[in-house]
Coordinates of C-alpha atoms and ligand atoms in Angstrom, one line a residue:
M1 CA -27.7 14.0 0.3
E2 CA -24.5 12.7 1.9
K3 CA -22.1 10.9 -0.5
F4 CA -20.0 8.0 0.5
T5 CA -16.7 6.5 -0.6
L6 CA -16.4 2.8 -0.3
V7 CA -12.9 1.8 1.0
T8 CA -12.2 -1.9 0.5
G9 CA -9.5 -3.2 2.7
G10 CA -9.9 -0.1 4.8
T11 CA -8.9 -1.6 8.1
G12 CA -5.5 -2.5 6.6
Y13 CA -2.3 -0.5 6.7
I14 CA -2.7 1.8 3.7
G15 CA -6.5 1.7 3.7
S16 CA -6.7 2.9 7.3
H17 CA -4.4 5.9 6.7
T18 CA -6.3 6.7 3.5
S19 CA -9.7 6.5 5.3
V20 CA -8.3 9.1 7.8
A21 CA -7.2 11.3 4.9
L22 CA -10.6 11.0 3.2
M23 CA -12.5 11.7 6.4
E24 CA -10.4 14.7 7.2
A25 CA -11.1 16.0 3.7
G26 CA -14.9 15.7 4.4
Y27 CA -15.6 12.4 2.7
Q28 CA -18.0 9.9 4.4
V29 CA -16.3 6.5 4.4
V30 CA -17.8 3.0 4.3
I31 CA -15.1 0.3 5.0
V32 CA -15.6 -3.2 3.8
D33 CA -12.9 -5.7 5.0
N34 CA -13.0 -9.4 5.9
L35 CA -10.2 -8.9 8.5
V36 CA -8.0 -11.6 7.1
N37 CA -5.0 -9.3 7.7
S38 CA -6.3 -6.6 10.0
S39 CA -8.3 -5.9 13.2
K40 CA -11.6 -4.2 13.9
K41 CA -9.8 -2.4 16.8
I42 CA -8.4 0.0 14.3
L43 CA -11.9 1.6 14.0
S44 CA -11.8 3.3 17.4
R45 CA -8.2 4.5 16.6
I46 CA -9.5 6.1 13.4
E47 CA -12.3 7.7 15.5
Q48 CA -9.7 9.0 17.9
I49 CA -7.8 10.7 15.1
T50 CA -10.7 12.0 13.0
G51 CA -13.5 12.5 15.7
S52 CA -15.9 10.1 14.0
A53 CA -15.9 6.4 13.1
P54 CA -16.3 5.2 9.6
V55 CA -19.1 2.8 8.7
F56 CA -17.7 -0.7 8.9
I57 CA -19.0 -3.9 7.3
E58 CA -17.2 -7.2 7.8
A59 CA -17.5 -9.0 4.5
D60 CA -15.4 -10.8 1.9
L61 CA -15.4 -8.8 -1.3
R62 CA -15.9 -12.0 -3.3
D63 CA -19.4 -12.3 -1.7
T64 CA -21.0 -10.3 -4.5
S65 CA -24.5 -10.3 -3.2
T66 CA -23.4 -8.7 0.1
I67 CA -21.3 -6.1 -1.8
I68 CA -24.4 -5.3 -4.0
E69 CA -26.4 -4.8 -0.8
I70 CA -23.8 -2.4 0.6
F71 CA -24.2 -0.3 -2.6
S72 CA -27.9 -0.2 -2.2
D73 CA -27.7 0.6 1.5
Y74 CA -25.4 3.6 1.1
P75 CA -25.3 6.4 -1.5
I76 CA -21.7 5.4 -2.6
T77 CA -20.3 7.5 -5.5
S78 CA -16.7 6.3 -5.5
V79 CA -14.5 3.4 -4.5
V80 CA -10.9 3.1 -3.3
H81 CA -9.9 -0.6 -3.7
F82 CA -7.2 -1.8 -1.3
A83 CA -8.5 -5.3 -0.4
G84 CA -6.0 -8.0 -1.4
L85 CA -3.3 -10.3 -0.3
K86 CA 0.2 -9.0 -0.6
A87 CA 2.9 -11.5 0.5
V88 CA 5.1 -12.2 -2.5
G89 CA 6.6 -15.4 -1.1
E90 CA 3.3 -16.8 -0.1
S91 CA 1.9 -16.0 -3.6
V92 CA 4.7 -18.2 -5.1
E93 CA 3.7 -21.1 -2.8
E94 CA -0.1 -20.6 -3.2
P95 CA -0.7 -18.9 -6.5
V96 CA -4.4 -20.0 -6.7
K97 CA -5.1 -18.4 -3.3
Y98 CA -3.7 -15.1 -4.7
Y99 CA -5.4 -15.2 -8.0
D100 CA -8.7 -16.2 -6.4
N101 CA -8.6 -13.5 -3.7
N102 CA -7.2 -10.6 -5.7
L103 CA -8.9 -11.1 -9.0
G104 CA -12.1 -12.6 -7.5
S105 CA -12.5 -9.6 -5.2
T106 CA -12.0 -7.1 -8.0
L107 CA -14.4 -8.8 -10.4
S108 CA -17.0 -9.1 -7.7
L109 CA -16.5 -5.4 -6.8
L110 CA -16.8 -4.4 -10.5
D111 CA -20.0 -6.3 -10.9
A112 CA -21.5 -4.5 -7.9
M113 CA -20.3 -1.2 -9.1
A114 CA -21.7 -1.7 -12.6
L115 CA -25.1 -2.7 -11.2
S116 CA -25.1 0.3 -9.0
E117 CA -23.8 2.7 -11.7
V118 CA -20.8 3.7 -9.7
S119 CA -17.9 4.2 -12.0
T120 CA -15.1 6.1 -10.1
L121 CA -12.4 3.8 -8.8
V122 CA -8.9 4.1 -7.4
F123 CA -6.9 0.9 -7.4
S124 CA -3.9 -0.1 -5.3
S125 CA -1.3 -1.3 -7.8
S126 CA 2.4 -1.7 -7.1
A127 CA 5.8 -0.9 -8.6
T128 CA 6.2 -4.7 -8.7
V129 CA 4.4 -4.6 -12.1
Y130 CA 7.4 -3.1 -13.7
S131 CA 9.8 -5.3 -15.6
S132 CA 13.1 -6.0 -13.9
S133 CA 14.9 -5.2 -17.1
E134 CA 13.9 -1.5 -16.7
I135 CA 16.5 1.0 -15.3
A136 CA 15.4 3.4 -12.5
P137 CA 13.8 5.9 -12.4
F138 CA 10.7 4.0 -13.5
D139 CA 8.2 6.2 -15.3
E140 CA 4.6 5.0 -16.0
A141 CA 5.4 4.1 -19.6
A142 CA 8.2 1.7 -18.6
E143 CA 7.8 -1.9 -19.7
L144 CA 5.8 -4.1 -17.4
G145 CA 6.7 -7.7 -16.5
P146 CA 5.9 -8.9 -13.0
T147 CA 7.8 -12.0 -11.8
N148 CA 5.5 -13.6 -9.2
P149 CA 1.8 -14.4 -8.8
Y150 CA 1.2 -11.4 -6.5
G151 CA 2.7 -9.0 -9.1
M152 CA 0.8 -10.8 -11.9
S153 CA -2.5 -10.4 -10.0
K154 CA -1.8 -6.6 -9.9
Y155 CA -0.9 -6.6 -13.6
F156 CA -4.0 -8.5 -14.6
I157 CA -6.2 -6.2 -12.6
E158 CA -4.6 -3.2 -14.2
Q159 CA -5.4 -4.7 -17.7
I160 CA -9.0 -5.5 -16.7
L161 CA -9.6 -2.0 -15.4
S162 CA -8.0 -0.4 -18.5
D163 CA -10.2 -2.5 -20.7
I164 CA -13.3 -1.4 -18.8
A165 CA -12.4 2.3 -19.2
L166 CA -11.7 1.8 -22.8
G167 CA -15.0 0.1 -23.5
D168 CA -17.2 2.5 -21.5
D169 CA -16.3 6.2 -21.2
E170 CA -18.5 6.6 -18.1
W171 CA -15.7 4.9 -16.1
S172 CA -13.0 6.9 -14.3
I173 CA -10.2 4.8 -13.0
G174 CA -6.9 5.5 -11.3
L175 CA -4.1 2.9 -11.1
L176 CA -1.7 3.8 -8.3
R177 CA 1.6 2.1 -8.4
Y178 CA 3.1 2.4 -4.9
F179 CA 6.8 2.1 -4.3
N180 CA 7.7 1.2 -0.7
P181 CA 5.3 2.5 1.9
I182 CA 6.6 2.8 5.4
G183 CA 6.0 4.9 8.5
A184 CA 2.8 5.4 10.5
H185 CA 0.4 8.1 11.4
P186 CA 2.2 10.8 13.5
T187 CA -0.1 10.2 16.4
G188 CA 1.2 6.6 16.7
L189 CA -2.4 5.4 16.8
I190 CA -2.4 3.5 13.5
G191 CA 0.4 1.7 11.6
E192 CA 1.4 -1.6 10.3
M193 CA 2.0 -4.6 12.5
P194 CA 2.7 -7.7 10.4
T195 CA 1.7 -11.0 11.9
G196 CA 4.6 -13.4 12.3
I197 CA 8.1 -12.5 11.0
P198 CA 8.0 -9.5 8.8
N199 CA 9.0 -10.0 5.1
N200 CA 9.8 -6.4 4.5
L201 CA 12.8 -4.4 5.5
V202 CA 11.5 -1.6 7.7
P203 CA 9.0 -3.7 9.8
Y204 CA 11.9 -6.2 10.3
I205 CA 14.4 -3.5 11.4
M206 CA 11.9 -2.0 13.8
Q207 CA 11.4 -5.4 15.5
V208 CA 15.1 -5.8 15.8
A209 CA 15.3 -2.3 17.3
F210 CA 12.5 -3.3 19.7
E211 CA 14.5 -6.5 20.6
K212 CA 11.7 -8.7 19.4
L213 CA 14.1 -10.1 16.7
E214 CA 17.7 -10.7 17.3
K215 CA 19.3 -9.2 14.2
L216 CA 18.7 -8.0 10.7
F217 CA 19.8 -10.2 7.9
I218 CA 20.9 -8.0 5.0
F219 CA 20.2 -9.7 1.7
G220 CA 23.4 -9.0 -0.2
D221 CA 26.0 -6.3 -0.1
D222 CA 27.6 -7.1 -3.5
Y223 CA 25.2 -5.2 -5.8
E224 CA 26.4 -2.5 -8.1
T225 CA 25.3 0.3 -5.9
P226 CA 27.4 2.8 -3.9
D227 CA 27.4 0.7 -0.7
G228 CA 26.6 -2.7 -2.3
T229 CA 23.1 -2.9 -0.9
C230 CA 19.8 -2.6 -2.8
I231 CA 18.2 0.8 -3.3
R232 CA 14.4 1.4 -2.9
D233 CA 12.0 4.4 -2.9
Y234 CA 10.5 4.5 0.6
I235 CA 7.4 6.7 0.9
H236 CA 5.6 7.8 4.1
V237 CA 2.2 6.1 4.3
V238 CA 0.6 9.5 5.2
D239 CA 1.9 10.9 1.9
L240 CA 0.6 7.9 0.1
A241 CA -2.8 8.4 1.7
R242 CA -2.8 12.0 0.5
G243 CA -1.9 10.7 -3.0
H244 CA -5.2 8.7 -3.0
L245 CA -7.2 11.8 -2.1
A246 CA -5.5 13.7 -4.9
A247 CA -6.2 10.9 -7.4
L248 CA -9.9 10.6 -6.3
Q249 CA -10.4 14.3 -6.6
F250 CA -8.9 14.2 -10.1
L251 CA -11.1 11.3 -11.1
E252 CA -14.2 13.0 -10.0
D253 CA -13.8 15.4 -12.9
A254 CA -12.3 13.0 -15.5
N255 CA -12.9 9.8 -17.3
G256 CA -10.8 7.0 -18.7
S257 CA -8.0 5.2 -17.0
H258 CA -4.9 6.9 -15.6
V259 CA -1.8 5.5 -14.0
W260 CA 0.4 7.3 -11.5
N261 CA 3.5 6.3 -9.6
L262 CA 3.4 7.2 -5.9
G263 CA 6.9 7.4 -4.6
T264 CA 9.3 10.1 -3.5
G265 CA 11.6 9.8 -6.6
K266 CA 14.5 9.3 -4.3
G267 CA 16.3 6.0 -3.6
S268 CA 17.8 4.9 -0.3
S269 CA 20.0 1.8 0.3
V270 CA 19.4 -0.9 3.0
L271 CA 22.5 0.4 4.9
E272 CA 21.3 4.0 4.7
L273 CA 18.0 3.0 6.2
V274 CA 19.7 1.0 8.9
K275 CA 21.9 4.0 9.8
M276 CA 18.8 6.2 9.9
V277 CA 16.9 3.9 12.2
E278 CA 20.0 3.7 14.5
E279 CA 20.0 7.5 14.7
V280 CA 16.3 7.5 15.6
V281 CA 16.4 4.7 18.2
G282 CA 19.7 5.8 19.6
K283 CA 21.4 2.3 19.5
P284 CA 23.0 0.0 17.0
I285 CA 21.0 -2.5 15.0
P286 CA 22.7 -5.9 15.1
R287 CA 23.0 -7.2 11.6
E288 CA 24.6 -9.8 9.4
V289 CA 25.1 -9.8 5.7
V290 CA 23.8 -12.9 4.0
G291 CA 23.2 -14.0 0.4
R292 CA 21.0 -12.2 -2.0
R293 CA 17.2 -12.7 -1.9
S294 CA 16.0 -14.2 -5.1
G295 CA 14.2 -11.8 -7.4
D296 CA 15.6 -8.6 -5.8
I297 CA 16.4 -5.8 -8.3
P298 CA 19.4 -3.7 -7.3
V299 CA 17.9 -0.2 -7.8
V300 CA 14.2 0.8 -7.8
F301 CA 12.9 4.3 -7.5
A302 CA 10.1 6.2 -9.2
D303 CA 9.8 9.0 -11.7
V304 CA 7.2 11.1 -9.9
E305 CA 6.7 13.9 -12.5
K306 CA 3.4 12.6 -13.8
A307 CA 1.7 12.7 -10.4
L308 CA 3.2 16.1 -9.7
N309 CA 2.0 17.5 -13.0
E310 CA -1.5 15.9 -13.1
L311 CA -2.4 15.6 -9.4
S312 CA -0.3 18.5 -8.0
W313 CA 0.8 15.9 -5.4
R314 CA 4.2 15.1 -4.2
A315 CA 5.5 13.2 -1.2
E316 CA 6.7 15.6 1.6
N317 CA 8.0 13.5 4.5
T318 CA 11.7 12.8 4.8
L319 CA 13.2 9.4 5.4
M320 CA 14.0 10.5 8.9
Q321 CA 10.3 11.4 9.5
M322 CA 9.2 8.0 8.2
C323 CA 11.6 6.3 10.6
V324 CA 10.5 8.5 13.6
D325 CA 6.8 7.8 13.0
H326 CA 7.3 4.1 12.3
W327 CA 9.4 3.8 15.6
N328 CA 6.8 5.8 17.5
W329 CA 4.1 3.5 16.4
Q330 CA 6.1 0.4 17.1
R331 CA 7.0 1.6 20.7
Q332 CA 3.4 2.6 21.5
N333 CA 1.9 -0.6 20.2
P334 CA 4.4 -3.5 20.8
D335 CA 1.6 -6.0 20.1
G336 CA -0.2 -4.1 17.4
Y337 CA -3.9 -3.5 18.1
Q338 CA -4.1 -6.0 21.0
Ligands
LIG401 P1 -3.0 -4.9 4.3 O1 -3.0 -6.4 4.3 O2 -2.7 -4.2 5.5 O3 -4.5 -4.4 3.8 C1 -5.3 -5.2 2.9 C2 -6.7 -5.4 3.6 O4 -7.5 -6.1 2.7 C3 -6.6 -6.1 4.9 O5 -7.3 -5.4 5.9 C4 -7.3 -7.4 4.6 O6 -8.0 -7.9 5.7 C5 -8.3 -7.0 3.4 N1 -8.7 -8.1 2.5 C6 -7.9 -9.0 1.8 N2 -8.6 -9.8 1.1 C7 -9.9 -9.4 1.2 C8 -11.2 -9.8 0.7 N3 -11.3 -10.9 -0.1 N4 -12.3 -9.2 1.1 C9 -12.3 -8.2 2.0 N5 -11.1 -7.7 2.5 C10 -10.0 -8.3 2.2 O7 -2.2 -4.3 3.1 P2 -1.7 -2.9 2.7 O8 -0.2 -2.8 2.9 O9 -2.6 -1.9 3.4 O10 -2.0 -2.9 1.2 C11 -3.2 -2.4 0.6 C12 -3.1 -2.7 -0.9 O11 -2.0 -2.0 -1.5 C13 -3.0 -4.2 -1.3 O12 -3.8 -4.4 -2.4 C14 -1.6 -4.3 -1.6 O13 -1.3 -5.3 -2.5 C15 -1.2 -3.0 -2.2 N6 0.2 -2.6 -2.1 C16 0.8 -2.6 -0.9 C17 2.1 -2.3 -0.8 C18 2.9 -2.4 0.6 O14 4.1 -2.4 0.6 N7 2.2 -2.3 1.7 C19 2.9 -2.0 -1.9 C20 2.2 -2.0 -3.2 C21 0.9 -2.3 -3.2
LIG402 C1 8.6 -5.6 -1.5 C2 7.8 -6.6 -2.3 C3 7.3 -6.0 -3.6 C4 6.5 -4.7 -3.3 C5 7.5 -3.8 -2.5 C6 6.7 -2.5 -2.1 C7 8.8 -8.8 -1.6 C8 9.7 -9.9 -2.0 N1 8.6 -7.8 -2.5 O1 9.8 -5.5 -2.2 O2 6.4 -6.9 -4.2 O3 6.1 -4.1 -4.5 O4 7.9 -4.4 -1.3 O5 6.0 -2.6 -1.0 O6 8.2 -8.7 -0.6 N2 15.9 -6.7 2.9 C9 16.9 -7.2 3.7 N3 16.5 -7.9 4.8 C10 15.2 -8.1 5.1 C11 14.2 -7.6 4.3 C12 14.6 -6.9 3.2 O7 18.1 -7.0 3.4 O8 15.0 -8.8 6.2 C13 16.3 -5.9 1.7 C14 15.7 -6.5 0.4 O9 16.6 -7.4 -0.1 C15 15.6 -5.3 -0.5 C16 15.2 -4.2 0.5 O10 15.7 -4.6 1.8 O11 16.7 -5.0 -1.1 C17 13.8 -3.8 0.6 O12 13.0 -5.0 0.8 P1 11.5 -5.0 1.0 O13 11.1 -4.1 2.1 O14 11.0 -6.4 1.0 O15 10.9 -4.3 -0.3 P2 11.1 -4.7 -1.9 O16 12.2 -5.5 -2.1 O17 11.0 -3.4 -2.6

């Protein structure tokens, strides 16, 4: 009998790349997504890459009866749970929306999983759960302390999932703390196209390079870092997708809850990234240094030993490759999936 993996949020940025990685490794994929931040058009792109289309069901995860139906319609044996809202600023303005969507989706999914006796789950967490008082590199045992509702929703979900694994040893759960995913599939067929003005650095720079936006605003160059700008651990989304596959394969033969950082272990500054993009696109990126963005930590990068030791996974793509693939995607799809 064929076995399926349910990918929630699978038409989104990381979910689509992970669906490709799973399908290429021989998994049958069922995607459930309410398309609040993605497009159905991505399905034919996934088919172009992998040679077959995943099953797609348009539904809100909070609609528990529909999710239960999905589990009874397909022989699902594992779940990779990406579905969620992720804009930090919006979460500060509309905390209830974030708690309702992110926690509500997860609780509904967990109900349906328990009813269907499916107990293998990979969850999208974030480096944002770490406390800002920690010093990089952050390992998985570092103190936690998110500072906004989005981060809190990830923190709460991590706690809920850990409690479930503690209470019932049938469960096998992976909490993946992503650092800064960028880049796109090397074919340029799938990638991230934020609606409106991007919040994050790389999508913003790419739109400046593409002359959709006039200039980059650098949020502070007076930090205690070598060039004064903040340092982050950028990871290629295809490496991140491979990390999910490695985690899922580990969990299929394990139980309990496990947490892994997914990053490269290397930090790059805002200015280093700008220079890299300039090299890739062959022209200067207009920019202006402005004040610090509130809540930004100067230096964030991962300790990646645990994922390497336990999952035999490490990120392979260079920052240059991340920028090349991101630019390639941006150029080929100026309006996203339109
Ligand atoms: P994304 O917005 O591209 O994908 C999330 C998907 O979930 C979207 O397709 C959206 O339509 C869907 N969704 C949201 N709420 C839903 C609901 N109630 N029911 C069904 N579908 C729903 O985001 P992404 O960058 O691919 O992120 C995936 C996950 O990884 C998110 O949980 C995010 O918080 C987490 N994460 C992302 C980053 C990042 O920088 N991209 C970093 C750390 C963690
Ligand atoms: C963001 C999220 C965080 C998430 C992380 C990984 C915010 C506020 N935080 O943080 O929750 O875990 O991504 O995906 O969205 N920068 C500029 N100009 C810009 C945009 C960014 O100078 O227009 C700077 C920022 O100040 C920061 C760096 O670039 O120093 C990276 O910013 P960003 O891409 O938003 O990532 P994080 O700050 O790590």
